[in-house]
Every structure is written in structure tokens, then in C-alpha cells.
JSON list of C-alpha atoms in Angstrom, two decimals:
[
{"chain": "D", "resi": 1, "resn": "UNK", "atom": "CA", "xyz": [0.00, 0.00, 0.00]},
{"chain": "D", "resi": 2, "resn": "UNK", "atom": "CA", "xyz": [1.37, 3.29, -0.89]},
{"chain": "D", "resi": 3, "resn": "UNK", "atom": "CA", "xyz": [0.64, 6.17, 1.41]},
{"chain": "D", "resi": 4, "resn": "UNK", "atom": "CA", "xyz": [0.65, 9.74, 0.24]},
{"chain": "D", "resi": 5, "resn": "UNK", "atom": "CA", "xyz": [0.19, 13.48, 2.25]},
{"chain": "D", "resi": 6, "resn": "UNK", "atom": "CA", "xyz": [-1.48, 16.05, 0.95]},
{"chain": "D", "resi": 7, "resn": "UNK", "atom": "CA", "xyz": [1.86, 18.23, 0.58]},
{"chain": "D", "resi": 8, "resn": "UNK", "atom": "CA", "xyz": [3.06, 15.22, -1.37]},
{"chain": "D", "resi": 9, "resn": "UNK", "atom": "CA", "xyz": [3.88, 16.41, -5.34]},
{"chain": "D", "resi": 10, "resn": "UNK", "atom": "CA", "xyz": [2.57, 13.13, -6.87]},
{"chain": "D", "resi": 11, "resn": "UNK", "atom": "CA", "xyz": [-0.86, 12.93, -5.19]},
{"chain": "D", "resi": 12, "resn": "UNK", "atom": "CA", "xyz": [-2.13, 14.93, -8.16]},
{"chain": "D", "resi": 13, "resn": "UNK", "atom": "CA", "xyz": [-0.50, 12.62, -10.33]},
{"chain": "D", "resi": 14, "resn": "UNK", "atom": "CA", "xyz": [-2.01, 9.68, -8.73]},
{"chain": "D", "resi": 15, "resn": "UNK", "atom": "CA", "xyz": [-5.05, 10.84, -8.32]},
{"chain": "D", "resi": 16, "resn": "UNK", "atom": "CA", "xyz": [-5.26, 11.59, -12.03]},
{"chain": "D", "resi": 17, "resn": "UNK", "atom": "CA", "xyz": [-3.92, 7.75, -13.11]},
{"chain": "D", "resi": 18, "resn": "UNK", "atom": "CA", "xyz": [-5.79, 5.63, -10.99]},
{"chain": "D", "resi": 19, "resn": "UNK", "atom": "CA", "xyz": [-8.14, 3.52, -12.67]},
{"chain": "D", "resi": 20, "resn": "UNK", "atom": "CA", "xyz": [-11.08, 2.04, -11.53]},
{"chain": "D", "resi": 21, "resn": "UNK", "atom": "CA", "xyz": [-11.32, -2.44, -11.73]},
{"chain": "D", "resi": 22, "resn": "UNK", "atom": "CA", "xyz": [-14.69, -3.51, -12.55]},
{"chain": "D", "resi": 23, "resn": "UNK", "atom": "CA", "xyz": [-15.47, -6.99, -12.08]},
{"chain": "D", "resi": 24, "resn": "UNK", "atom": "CA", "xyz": [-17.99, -8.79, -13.92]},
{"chain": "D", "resi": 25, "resn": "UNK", "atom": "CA", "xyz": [-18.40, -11.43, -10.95]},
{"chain": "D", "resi": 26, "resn": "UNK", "atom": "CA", "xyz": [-18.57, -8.87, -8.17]},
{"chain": "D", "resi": 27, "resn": "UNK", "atom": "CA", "xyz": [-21.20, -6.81, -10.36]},
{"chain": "D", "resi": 28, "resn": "UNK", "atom": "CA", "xyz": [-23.62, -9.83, -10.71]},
{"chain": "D", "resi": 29, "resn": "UNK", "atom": "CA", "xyz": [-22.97, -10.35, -6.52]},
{"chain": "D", "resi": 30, "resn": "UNK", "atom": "CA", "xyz": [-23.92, -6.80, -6.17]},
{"chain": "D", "resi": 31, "resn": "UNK", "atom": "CA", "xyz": [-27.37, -7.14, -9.15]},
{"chain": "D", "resi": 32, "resn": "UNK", "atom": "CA", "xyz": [-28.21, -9.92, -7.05]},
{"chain": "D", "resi": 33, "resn": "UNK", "atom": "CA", "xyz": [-28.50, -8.50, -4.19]},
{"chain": "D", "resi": 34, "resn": "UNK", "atom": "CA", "xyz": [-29.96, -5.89, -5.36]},
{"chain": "D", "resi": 35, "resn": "UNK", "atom": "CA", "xyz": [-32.82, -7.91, -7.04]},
{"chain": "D", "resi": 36, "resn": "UNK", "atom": "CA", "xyz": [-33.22, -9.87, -3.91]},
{"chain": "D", "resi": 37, "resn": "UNK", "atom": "CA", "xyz": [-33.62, -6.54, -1.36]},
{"chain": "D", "resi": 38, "resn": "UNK", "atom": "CA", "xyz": [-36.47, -5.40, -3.80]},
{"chain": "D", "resi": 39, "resn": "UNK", "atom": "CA", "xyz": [-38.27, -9.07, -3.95]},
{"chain": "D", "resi": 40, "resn": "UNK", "atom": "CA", "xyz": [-38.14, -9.26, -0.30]},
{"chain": "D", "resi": 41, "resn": "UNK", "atom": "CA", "xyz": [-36.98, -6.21, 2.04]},
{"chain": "D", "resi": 42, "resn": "UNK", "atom": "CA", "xyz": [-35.43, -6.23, 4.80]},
{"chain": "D", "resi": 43, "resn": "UNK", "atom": "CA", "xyz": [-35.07, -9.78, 5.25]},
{"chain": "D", "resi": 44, "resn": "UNK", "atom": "CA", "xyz": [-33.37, -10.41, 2.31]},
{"chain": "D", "resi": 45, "resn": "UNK", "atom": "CA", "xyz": [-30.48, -7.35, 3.60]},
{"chain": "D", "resi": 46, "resn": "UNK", "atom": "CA", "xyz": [-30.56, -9.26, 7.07]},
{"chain": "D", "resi": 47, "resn": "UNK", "atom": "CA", "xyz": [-29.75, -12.68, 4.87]},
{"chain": "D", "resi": 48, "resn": "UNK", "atom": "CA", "xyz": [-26.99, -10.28, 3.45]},
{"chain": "D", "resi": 49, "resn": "UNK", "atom": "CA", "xyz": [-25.27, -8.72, 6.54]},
{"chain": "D", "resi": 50, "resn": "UNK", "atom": "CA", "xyz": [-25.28, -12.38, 7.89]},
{"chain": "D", "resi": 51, "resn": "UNK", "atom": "CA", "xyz": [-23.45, -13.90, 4.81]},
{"chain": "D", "resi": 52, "resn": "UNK", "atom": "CA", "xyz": [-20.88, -10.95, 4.34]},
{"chain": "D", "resi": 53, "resn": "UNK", "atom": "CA", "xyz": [-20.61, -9.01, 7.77]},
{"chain": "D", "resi": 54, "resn": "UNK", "atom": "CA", "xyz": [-22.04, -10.29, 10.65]},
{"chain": "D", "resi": 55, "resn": "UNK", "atom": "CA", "xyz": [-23.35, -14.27, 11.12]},
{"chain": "D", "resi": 56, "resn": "UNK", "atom": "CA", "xyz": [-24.69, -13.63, 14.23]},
{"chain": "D", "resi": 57, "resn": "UNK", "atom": "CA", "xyz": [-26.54, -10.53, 13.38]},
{"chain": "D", "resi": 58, "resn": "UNK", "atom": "CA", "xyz": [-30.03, -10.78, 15.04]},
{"chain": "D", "resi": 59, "resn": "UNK", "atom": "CA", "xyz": [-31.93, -7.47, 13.75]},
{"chain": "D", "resi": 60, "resn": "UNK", "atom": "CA", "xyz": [-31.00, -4.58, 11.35]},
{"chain": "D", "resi": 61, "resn": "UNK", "atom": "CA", "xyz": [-31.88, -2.39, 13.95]},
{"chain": "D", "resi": 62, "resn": "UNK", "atom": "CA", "xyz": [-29.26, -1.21, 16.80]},
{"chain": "D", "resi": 63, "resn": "UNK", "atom": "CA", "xyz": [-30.18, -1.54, 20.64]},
{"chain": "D", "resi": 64, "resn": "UNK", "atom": "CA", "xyz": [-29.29, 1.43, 22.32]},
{"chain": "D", "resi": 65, "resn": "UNK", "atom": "CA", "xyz": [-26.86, -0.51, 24.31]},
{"chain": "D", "resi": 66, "resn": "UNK", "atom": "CA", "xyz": [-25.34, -1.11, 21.06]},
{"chain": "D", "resi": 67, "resn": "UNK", "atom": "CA", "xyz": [-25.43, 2.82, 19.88]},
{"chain": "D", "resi": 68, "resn": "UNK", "atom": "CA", "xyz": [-23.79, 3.63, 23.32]},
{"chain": "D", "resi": 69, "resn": "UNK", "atom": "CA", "xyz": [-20.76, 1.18, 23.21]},
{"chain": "D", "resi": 70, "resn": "UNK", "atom": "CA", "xyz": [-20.39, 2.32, 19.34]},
{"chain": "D", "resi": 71, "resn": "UNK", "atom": "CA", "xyz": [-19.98, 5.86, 20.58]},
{"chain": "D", "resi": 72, "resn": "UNK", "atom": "CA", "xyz": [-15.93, 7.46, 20.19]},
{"chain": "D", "resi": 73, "resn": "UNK", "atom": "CA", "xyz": [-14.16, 7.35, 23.99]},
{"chain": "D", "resi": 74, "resn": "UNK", "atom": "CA", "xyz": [-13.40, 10.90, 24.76]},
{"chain": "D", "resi": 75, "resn": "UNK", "atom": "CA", "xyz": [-9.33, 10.53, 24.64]},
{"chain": "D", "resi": 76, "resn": "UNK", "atom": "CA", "xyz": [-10.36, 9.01, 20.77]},
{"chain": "D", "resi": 77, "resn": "UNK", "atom": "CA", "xyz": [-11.78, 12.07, 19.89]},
{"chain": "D", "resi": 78, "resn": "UNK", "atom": "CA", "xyz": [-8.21, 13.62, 19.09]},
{"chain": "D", "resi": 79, "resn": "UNK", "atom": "CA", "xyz": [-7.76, 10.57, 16.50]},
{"chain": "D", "resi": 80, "resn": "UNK", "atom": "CA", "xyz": [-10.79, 11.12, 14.83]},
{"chain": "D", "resi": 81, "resn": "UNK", "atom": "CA", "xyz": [-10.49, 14.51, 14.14]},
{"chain": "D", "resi": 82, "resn": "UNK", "atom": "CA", "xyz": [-7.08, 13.82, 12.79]},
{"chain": "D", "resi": 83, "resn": "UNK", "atom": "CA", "xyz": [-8.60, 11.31, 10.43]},
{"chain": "D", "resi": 84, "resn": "UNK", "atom": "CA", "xyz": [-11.19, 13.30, 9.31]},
{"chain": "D", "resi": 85, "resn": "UNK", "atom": "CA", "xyz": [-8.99, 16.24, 8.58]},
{"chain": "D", "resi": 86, "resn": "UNK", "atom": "CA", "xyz": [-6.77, 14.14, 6.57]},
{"chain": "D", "resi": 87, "resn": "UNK", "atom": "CA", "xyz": [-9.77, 12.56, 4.61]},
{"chain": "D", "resi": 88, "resn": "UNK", "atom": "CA", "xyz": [-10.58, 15.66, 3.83]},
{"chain": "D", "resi": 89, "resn": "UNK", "atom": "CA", "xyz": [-7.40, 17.29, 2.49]},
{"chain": "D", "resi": 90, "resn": "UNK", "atom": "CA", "xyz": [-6.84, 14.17, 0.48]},
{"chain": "D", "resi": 91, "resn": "UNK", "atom": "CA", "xyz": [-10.40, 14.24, -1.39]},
{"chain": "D", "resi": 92, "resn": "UNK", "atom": "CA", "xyz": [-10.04, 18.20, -1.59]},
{"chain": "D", "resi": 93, "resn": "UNK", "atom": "CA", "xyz": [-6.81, 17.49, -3.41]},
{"chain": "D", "resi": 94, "resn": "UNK", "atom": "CA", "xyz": [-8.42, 14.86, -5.65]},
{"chain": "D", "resi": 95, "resn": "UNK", "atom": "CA", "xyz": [-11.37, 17.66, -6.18]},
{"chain": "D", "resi": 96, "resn": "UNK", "atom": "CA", "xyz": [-8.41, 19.54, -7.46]},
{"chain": "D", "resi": 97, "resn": "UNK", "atom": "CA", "xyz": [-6.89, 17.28, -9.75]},
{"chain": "D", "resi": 98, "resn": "UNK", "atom": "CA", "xyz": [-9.89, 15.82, -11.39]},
{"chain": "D", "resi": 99, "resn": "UNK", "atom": "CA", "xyz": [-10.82, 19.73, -12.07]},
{"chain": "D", "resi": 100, "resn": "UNK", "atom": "CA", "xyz": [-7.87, 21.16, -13.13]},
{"chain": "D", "resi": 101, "resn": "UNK", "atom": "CA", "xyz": [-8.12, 23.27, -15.86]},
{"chain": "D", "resi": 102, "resn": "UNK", "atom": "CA", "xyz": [-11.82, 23.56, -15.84]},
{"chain": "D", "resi": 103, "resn": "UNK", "atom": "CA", "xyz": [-12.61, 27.43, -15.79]},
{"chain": "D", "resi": 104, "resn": "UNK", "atom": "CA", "xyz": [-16.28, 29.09, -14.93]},
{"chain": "D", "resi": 105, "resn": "UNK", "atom": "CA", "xyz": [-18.49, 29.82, -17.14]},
{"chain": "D", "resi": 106, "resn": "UNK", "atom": "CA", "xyz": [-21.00, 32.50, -16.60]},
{"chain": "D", "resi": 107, "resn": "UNK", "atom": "CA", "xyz": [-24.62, 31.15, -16.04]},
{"chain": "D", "resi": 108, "resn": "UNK", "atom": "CA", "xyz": [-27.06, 31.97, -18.67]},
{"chain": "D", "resi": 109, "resn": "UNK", "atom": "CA", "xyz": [-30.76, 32.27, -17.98]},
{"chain": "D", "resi": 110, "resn": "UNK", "atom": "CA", "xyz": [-33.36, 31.13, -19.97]},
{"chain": "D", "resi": 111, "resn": "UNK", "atom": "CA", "xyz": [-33.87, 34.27, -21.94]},
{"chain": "D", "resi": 112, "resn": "UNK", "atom": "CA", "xyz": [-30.19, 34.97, -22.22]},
{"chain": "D", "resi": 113, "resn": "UNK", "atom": "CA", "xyz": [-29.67, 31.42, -23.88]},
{"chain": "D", "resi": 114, "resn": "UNK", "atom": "CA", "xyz": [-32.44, 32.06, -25.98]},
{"chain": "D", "resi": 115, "resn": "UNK", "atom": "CA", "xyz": [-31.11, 35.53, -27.29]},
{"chain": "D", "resi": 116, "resn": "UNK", "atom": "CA", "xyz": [-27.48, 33.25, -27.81]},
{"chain": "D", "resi": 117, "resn": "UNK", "atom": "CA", "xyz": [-30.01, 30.98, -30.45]},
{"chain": "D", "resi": 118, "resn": "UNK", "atom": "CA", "xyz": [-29.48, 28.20, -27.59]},
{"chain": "D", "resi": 119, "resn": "UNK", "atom": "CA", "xyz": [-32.46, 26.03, -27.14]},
{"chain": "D", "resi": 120, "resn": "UNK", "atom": "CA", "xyz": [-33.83, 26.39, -23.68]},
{"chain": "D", "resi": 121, "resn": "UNK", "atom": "CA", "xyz": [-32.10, 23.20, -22.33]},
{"chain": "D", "resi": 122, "resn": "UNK", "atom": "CA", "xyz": [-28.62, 23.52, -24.13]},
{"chain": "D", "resi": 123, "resn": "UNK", "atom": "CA", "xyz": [-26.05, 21.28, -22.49]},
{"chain": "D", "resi": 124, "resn": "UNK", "atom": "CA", "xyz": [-23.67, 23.88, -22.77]},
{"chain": "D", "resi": 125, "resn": "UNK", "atom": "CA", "xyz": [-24.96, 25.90, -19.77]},
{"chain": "D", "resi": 126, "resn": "UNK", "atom": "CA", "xyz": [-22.90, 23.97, -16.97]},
{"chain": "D", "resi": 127, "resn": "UNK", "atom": "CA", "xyz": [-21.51, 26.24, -14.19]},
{"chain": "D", "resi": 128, "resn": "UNK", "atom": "CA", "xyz": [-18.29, 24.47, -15.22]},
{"chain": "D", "resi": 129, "resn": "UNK", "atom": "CA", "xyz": [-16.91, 23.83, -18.62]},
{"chain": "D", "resi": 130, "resn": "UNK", "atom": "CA", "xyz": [-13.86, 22.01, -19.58]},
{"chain": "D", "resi": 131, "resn": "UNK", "atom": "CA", "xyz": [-10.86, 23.58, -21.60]}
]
């Protein structure tokens, strides 16, 4: 596993590179289950959680036992924060690299697109265009 920092120069790089693996067995897993939760609810995402997660899982619902016990320890707080700062400067930075070089565009109304000879729903009136 490679780890990366937000002040580190080829995070942009990476984040521009990285492909995404589709799988044509886990994609018929995930349409099955699917098709199952709409044939039969919550039972069917209870038969789920128990053959992926949890075998002993008795209800989809949490006791509030469970809720307590699940809640952060006060000297874990510090951690969390930390973690959530970092998540966020590394998807800010992806934000970044996916959009570079995208500029704004000024929005047109209705009227103004139609004074342009744009139809009234022209795909070119994004808030953001590419260059």
C-alpha cells in the first residue's frame, strides 16, 4: 500500500492515473442482491449482513446498548479529528486534480440562452466547462 500526504507532489498525479477495476463477478454479486432486497426487504439485507458481515446478526436495527458502546471514547476524539482532517485534504486534493483546468463559465438564464439561439435546455450551460 502506498501512502501519500497532501503536501506530497505526486498525489495529483495519482489521483489523475488511478483507474477504476470492474469486475464482472462482483457486479452480478452486487445485481443480485440488489434484485433480492427489492423481492423481499429487509429480510433479504438481514440474509446479506449475515453472509458478508455479521453471522450472528439478530436485527437490522441497533439496541441502544449497542449505539452507546459504538460511541468514540473521549481521549479518541483527538484521533478522529485527525482522520477526518486528513480525509478531507486528500479528497479536496483529488477535487483539485480531477478539475484542473476547468474554468467558470457565466450562467445563462433562460432568456439569455435564448437571445445566444441556444435552445432552452442547451447542455452547454454547466456552471463548469472544460478547456
Amino acid at each position: 500500500m502506498r501512502i501519500f500526504t497532501t503536501a506530497d507532489p505526486e498525489l495529483d498525479a495519482f489521483l489523475r492515473n488511478r483507474g477504476v477495476a470492474l469486475d464482472d463477478s462482483l457486479r452480478r454479486a452486487v445485481e443480485e442482491i440488489i434484485a433480492d432486497v427489492r423481492q423481499r426487504g429487509d429480510e433479504a439485507l438481514l440474509d446479506s449482513a449475515r453472509k458478508y458481515d455479521a453471522p450472528g446478526l439478530q436485527s437490522l436495527l441497533a439496541s441502544q446498548e449497542e449505539i452507546d458502546e459504538a460511541m468514540p471514547q473521549v481521549e479518541h476524539s483527538f484521533a478522529l479529528d485527525h482522520a477526518i482532517e486528513r480525509v478531507k485534504d486528500f479528497h479536496e486534493a483529488q477535487l483539485r486534480a480531477i478539475t484542473a483546468g476547468w474554468q467558470a463559465e457565466p450562467f445563462l438564464s433562460v432568456s439569455e440562452r435564448q437571445r445566444h439561439g441556444q435552445q432552452r435546455h442547451h447542455q452547454a450551460n454547466y456552471r463548469w466547462t472544460w478547456n
